[in-house]
Backbone as a chain_set.jsonl record, in Angstrom:
{"seq": "MRRILFREEAEADLRSIIDYYEEVAPASVDRILADIHRSISQLLRFPGLGMAVPDRPFRRLVTIHYHFKIAYRVEQERIEILGIFRYQDREA", "coords": {"N": [[-35.339, 62.778, 72.398], [-33.842, 62.47, 75.549], [-32.1, 59.7, 77.085], [-31.632, 57.488, 79.88], [-28.541, 56.374, 81.073], [-26.661, 54.037, 82.786], [-23.523, 54.009, 84.245], [-21.061, 51.413, 84.698], [-20.022, 51.564, 87.272], [-22.04, 52.906, 88.654], [-24.094, 51.038, 88.482], [-22.928, 49.029, 90.015], [-22.807, 50.382, 92.455], [-25.546, 50.615, 93.02], [-26.238, 47.919, 93.252], [-24.73, 47.288, 95.539], [-26.023, 48.881, 97.433], [-28.539, 47.646, 97.488], [-27.781, 45.053, 98.356], [-26.71, 45.653, 100.898], [-28.932, 46.801, 102.303], [-30.726, 44.711, 102.147], [-29.68, 43.038, 104.026], [-29.672, 44.57, 106.467], [-32.124, 45.957, 106.657], [-34.479, 44.662, 105.307], [-37.184, 45.141, 104.692], [-37.239, 47.703, 103.805], [-36.07, 47.931, 101.307], [-37.544, 48.043, 98.815], [-38.772, 50.564, 99.036], [-36.54, 52.234, 99.18], [-35.336, 51.776, 96.664], [-37.409, 52.751, 95.041], [-37.348, 55.452, 95.74], [-34.817, 56.213, 94.763], [-35.095, 55.596, 91.988], [-37.253, 57.255, 91.336], [-36.142, 59.798, 91.623], [-34.148, 59.684, 89.631], [-35.728, 59.343, 87.333], [-36.961, 61.817, 87.21], [-34.965, 63.387, 86.22], [-35.082, 63.133, 83.472], [-37.071, 64.89, 82.634], [-36.248, 67.215, 83.892], [-33.275, 67.958, 83.57], [-31.411, 69.673, 84.72], [-31.868, 69.63, 87.393], [-30.335, 68.759, 89.634], [-27.583, 69.903, 91.723], [-24.872, 71.774, 90.391], [-21.559, 70.64, 90.516], [-18.833, 72.189, 91.865], [-15.945, 72.793, 89.903], [-16.059, 70.309, 88.684], [-17.18, 68.031, 86.128], [-19.898, 67.327, 86.368], [-23.195, 66.871, 87.821], [-25.051, 66.824, 90.939], [-27.547, 65.11, 92.626], [-29.741, 64.8, 95.357], [-31.642, 62.291, 96.798], [-35.061, 62.427, 97.871], [-36.316, 61.069, 100.132], [-34.525, 59.132, 101.305], [-32.045, 60.192, 101.093], [-29.896, 59.594, 99.281], [-27.028, 60.178, 97.291], [-26.864, 61.056, 93.924], [-24.765, 61.065, 91.349], [-24.393, 62.61, 88.257], [-24.136, 63.131, 84.694], [-25.035, 65.369, 82.194], [-25.638, 64.894, 78.878], [-25.784, 65.377, 75.305], [-27.616, 63.445, 74.136], [-28.231, 61.812, 76.223], [-28.532, 61.049, 79.751], [-26.123, 60.438, 81.947], [-25.657, 58.267, 84.531], [-23.435, 58.407, 87.049], [-22.71, 57.573, 89.611], [-24.085, 56.241, 92.658], [-24.798, 56.724, 95.962], [-24.734, 56.496, 99.576], [-25.581, 59.394, 101.407], [-23.698, 60.231, 103.338], [-21.389, 58.832, 102.713], [-19.399, 59.215, 100.484], [-17.6, 61.808, 98.823], [-18.923, 63.77, 96.249]], "CA": [[-35.504, 62.681, 73.848], [-32.702, 61.853, 76.238], [-32.323, 58.44, 77.788], [-30.782, 57.285, 81.056], [-27.514, 55.354, 80.932], [-25.926, 53.794, 84.033], [-22.155, 53.495, 84.137], [-20.875, 50.18, 85.467], [-19.821, 51.934, 88.676], [-23.35, 53.228, 89.222], [-24.797, 49.765, 88.646], [-22.31, 48.366, 91.174], [-23.265, 51.107, 93.641], [-26.938, 50.236, 93.27], [-26.204, 46.532, 93.742], [-24.223, 47.351, 96.917], [-27.095, 49.438, 98.258], [-29.534, 46.584, 97.648], [-27.201, 44.007, 99.202], [-26.586, 46.146, 102.271], [-30.232, 46.952, 102.953], [-31.349, 43.394, 102.296], [-29.145, 42.503, 105.283], [-29.986, 45.342, 107.681], [-33.519, 46.43, 106.688], [-35.064, 44.138, 104.07], [-38.499, 45.725, 104.408], [-37.039, 49.045, 103.242], [-35.41, 47.892, 100.0], [-38.425, 48.529, 97.75], [-38.954, 52.017, 99.189], [-35.264, 52.872, 98.841], [-35.209, 51.735, 95.211], [-38.403, 53.663, 94.475], [-36.839, 56.81, 95.97], [-33.713, 56.426, 93.822], [-35.618, 55.601, 90.621], [-38.1, 58.443, 91.165], [-35.242, 60.935, 91.398], [-33.512, 59.523, 88.323], [-36.716, 59.578, 86.269], [-37.206, 63.267, 87.129], [-33.902, 64.0, 85.429], [-35.474, 63.165, 82.065], [-37.828, 66.136, 82.421], [-35.536, 68.358, 84.463], [-31.883, 67.523, 83.683], [-30.645, 70.589, 85.55], [-32.44, 69.58, 88.743], [-29.291, 68.627, 90.654], [-26.62, 70.993, 91.863], [-23.585, 71.658, 89.711], [-20.465, 70.404, 91.452], [-17.748, 73.092, 91.464], [-14.718, 72.23, 89.322], [-16.297, 68.934, 88.226], [-18.051, 68.06, 84.945], [-21.161, 66.631, 86.609], [-24.142, 67.44, 88.78], [-25.376, 65.906, 92.029], [-28.925, 65.176, 93.101], [-29.954, 64.033, 96.581], [-33.019, 61.78, 96.811], [-35.886, 63.106, 98.871], [-36.622, 60.355, 101.367], [-33.423, 58.396, 101.935], [-30.862, 61.046, 100.966], [-28.796, 59.043, 98.505], [-26.48, 61.081, 96.288], [-26.787, 60.542, 92.568], [-23.883, 61.879, 90.52], [-24.771, 62.384, 86.865], [-23.655, 64.066, 83.685], [-26.018, 65.595, 81.131], [-25.055, 64.939, 77.547], [-26.748, 65.719, 74.258], [-28.665, 62.452, 73.928], [-28.424, 60.945, 77.38], [-28.128, 61.435, 81.1], [-25.278, 59.348, 82.394], [-25.582, 58.119, 85.982], [-22.032, 58.095, 87.335], [-22.603, 56.883, 90.887], [-25.203, 56.362, 93.6], [-24.243, 56.333, 97.245], [-25.34, 57.104, 100.755], [-25.204, 60.806, 101.533], [-22.537, 60.438, 104.202], [-20.282, 57.927, 102.388], [-18.325, 59.703, 99.626], [-17.783, 63.129, 98.241], [-19.148, 63.838, 94.799]], "C": [[-34.287, 61.969, 74.443], [-33.113, 60.521, 76.854], [-31.35, 58.367, 78.952], [-29.802, 56.154, 80.758], [-26.768, 55.245, 82.261], [-24.51, 53.333, 83.691], [-22.053, 52.234, 84.989], [-20.713, 50.477, 86.952], [-21.146, 52.244, 89.364], [-24.173, 51.963, 89.433], [-24.249, 49.003, 89.848], [-22.723, 49.046, 92.471], [-24.682, 50.69, 94.015], [-27.022, 48.809, 93.803], [-25.732, 46.495, 95.194], [-25.279, 47.891, 97.878], [-28.134, 48.356, 98.534], [-29.01, 45.508, 98.593], [-27.144, 44.431, 100.66], [-27.95, 46.19, 102.961], [-31.022, 45.65, 103.023], [-30.888, 42.724, 103.588], [-29.682, 43.244, 106.507], [-31.444, 45.788, 107.782], [-34.254, 45.966, 105.435], [-36.427, 44.73, 103.718], [-38.394, 47.096, 103.736], [-36.523, 49.05, 101.807], [-36.296, 48.458, 98.894], [-38.632, 50.041, 97.832], [-37.686, 52.778, 98.815], [-35.082, 52.903, 97.32], [-36.205, 52.671, 94.528], [-37.944, 55.109, 94.609], [-35.735, 57.137, 94.957], [-34.245, 56.527, 92.393], [-36.516, 56.802, 90.345], [-37.223, 59.663, 90.868], [-34.587, 60.863, 90.022], [-34.501, 59.809, 87.201], [-37.047, 61.064, 86.135], [-36.152, 63.974, 86.293], [-34.236, 64.037, 83.944], [-36.23, 64.443, 81.731], [-37.045, 67.358, 82.838], [-34.05, 68.014, 84.649], [-31.015, 68.441, 84.548], [-31.079, 70.608, 87.0], [-31.381, 69.532, 89.837], [-28.358, 69.825, 90.658], [-25.381, 70.731, 91.014], [-22.515, 71.482, 90.783], [-19.293, 71.272, 91.001], [-16.514, 72.327, 90.99], [-14.848, 70.77, 88.897], [-17.272, 68.988, 87.05], [-19.376, 67.323, 85.15], [-21.995, 67.366, 87.638], [-24.437, 66.395, 89.845], [-26.802, 66.191, 92.488], [-29.033, 64.322, 94.347], [-31.416, 63.589, 96.593], [-33.774, 62.338, 98.011], [-35.99, 62.338, 100.185], [-35.417, 59.749, 102.069], [-32.062, 59.064, 101.752], [-29.657, 60.351, 100.34], [-28.331, 60.107, 97.527], [-26.464, 60.353, 94.951], [-25.921, 61.515, 91.776], [-24.218, 61.561, 89.063], [-24.213, 63.475, 85.961], [-24.725, 64.156, 82.598], [-25.267, 65.728, 79.819], [-26.168, 65.175, 76.54], [-27.911, 64.739, 74.183], [-28.937, 61.573, 75.135], [-28.051, 61.656, 78.682], [-27.384, 60.231, 81.647], [-25.196, 59.356, 83.917], [-24.183, 57.605, 86.303], [-21.866, 57.301, 88.618], [-23.814, 57.154, 91.756], [-24.671, 55.883, 94.943], [-24.929, 57.054, 98.39], [-24.764, 58.494, 100.947], [-23.905, 60.996, 102.291], [-21.291, 59.661, 103.754], [-19.126, 58.553, 101.609], [-18.64, 61.107, 99.176], [-18.025, 62.978, 96.741], [-19.642, 65.201, 94.452]], "O": [[-33.787, 60.99, 73.889], [-34.289, 60.255, 77.105], [-30.362, 59.102, 78.996], [-30.193, 55.103, 80.25], [-26.298, 56.249, 82.796], [-24.327, 52.378, 82.936], [-22.862, 52.016, 85.891], [-21.208, 49.729, 87.796], [-21.347, 51.885, 90.524], [-24.868, 51.83, 90.44], [-25.008, 48.404, 90.609], [-22.965, 48.376, 93.475], [-24.979, 50.444, 95.184], [-27.803, 48.532, 94.713], [-26.282, 45.743, 95.999], [-25.407, 47.409, 99.004], [-28.559, 48.172, 99.674], [-29.708, 45.096, 99.52], [-27.489, 43.657, 101.553], [-28.107, 45.678, 104.069], [-31.898, 45.505, 103.876], [-31.624, 41.931, 104.176], [-30.101, 42.613, 107.478], [-31.949, 45.978, 108.888], [-34.614, 46.786, 104.591], [-36.775, 44.806, 102.539], [-39.368, 47.583, 103.162], [-36.543, 50.096, 101.156], [-35.831, 49.281, 98.106], [-38.664, 50.72, 96.805], [-37.755, 53.844, 98.204], [-34.718, 53.935, 96.756], [-35.867, 53.315, 93.535], [-38.132, 55.906, 93.69], [-35.729, 58.217, 94.367], [-33.882, 57.45, 91.664], [-36.534, 57.312, 89.225], [-37.526, 60.456, 89.977], [-34.485, 61.875, 89.328], [-34.143, 60.454, 86.216], [-37.383, 61.519, 85.042], [-36.41, 65.035, 85.724], [-33.721, 64.892, 83.224], [-36.045, 65.013, 80.656], [-37.157, 68.417, 82.219], [-33.613, 67.8, 85.78], [-29.981, 68.007, 85.054], [-30.699, 71.504, 87.754], [-31.522, 70.198, 90.862], [-28.344, 70.639, 89.734], [-24.903, 69.599, 90.931], [-22.574, 72.115, 91.837], [-18.805, 71.116, 89.882], [-16.101, 71.342, 91.603], [-13.842, 70.073, 88.765], [-18.104, 69.893, 86.98], [-19.918, 66.756, 84.202], [-21.558, 68.346, 88.241], [-24.112, 65.219, 89.677], [-27.199, 67.336, 92.704], [-28.473, 63.227, 94.394], [-32.32, 64.406, 96.42], [-33.18, 62.674, 99.035], [-35.771, 62.916, 101.25], [-35.297, 59.84, 103.291], [-31.045, 58.545, 102.213], [-28.531, 60.502, 100.814], [-29.146, 60.857, 96.989], [-26.095, 59.182, 94.868], [-26.31, 62.663, 91.561], [-24.315, 60.395, 88.68], [-23.871, 64.573, 86.4], [-25.25, 63.14, 82.143], [-24.377, 66.566, 79.674], [-27.348, 65.17, 76.889], [-29.069, 65.155, 74.169], [-29.785, 60.683, 75.076], [-27.373, 62.683, 78.705], [-27.947, 59.146, 81.79], [-24.727, 60.322, 84.519], [-23.797, 56.513, 85.885], [-20.983, 56.448, 88.71], [-24.486, 58.174, 91.605], [-24.155, 54.771, 95.053], [-25.602, 58.068, 98.207], [-23.587, 58.731, 100.674], [-23.091, 61.841, 101.919], [-20.232, 59.819, 104.361], [-17.976, 58.434, 102.032], [-19.794, 61.534, 99.151], [-17.4, 62.156, 96.071], [-19.899, 65.486, 93.282]]}, "num_chains": 1, "name": "protein.A"}
């Protein structure tokens, strides 16, 4: 069975998301994290769920409620989370 592995950049992205929303909307932090973690956990059952990114070696999934992008790569024994960011912030 595959496991989830977060790259350091993805962990930093998640920390930045938490820090930002703790400042601007602290009541939303738990819901935002649940949305992100729900999407990531679905990748264990459905690793091809996200869209393939043309000319890139990874896929991209957008969370349902808060529209965060999750860039990830599917490997033999793991799903590597490459980055997590607000939909409008960066291209992936």
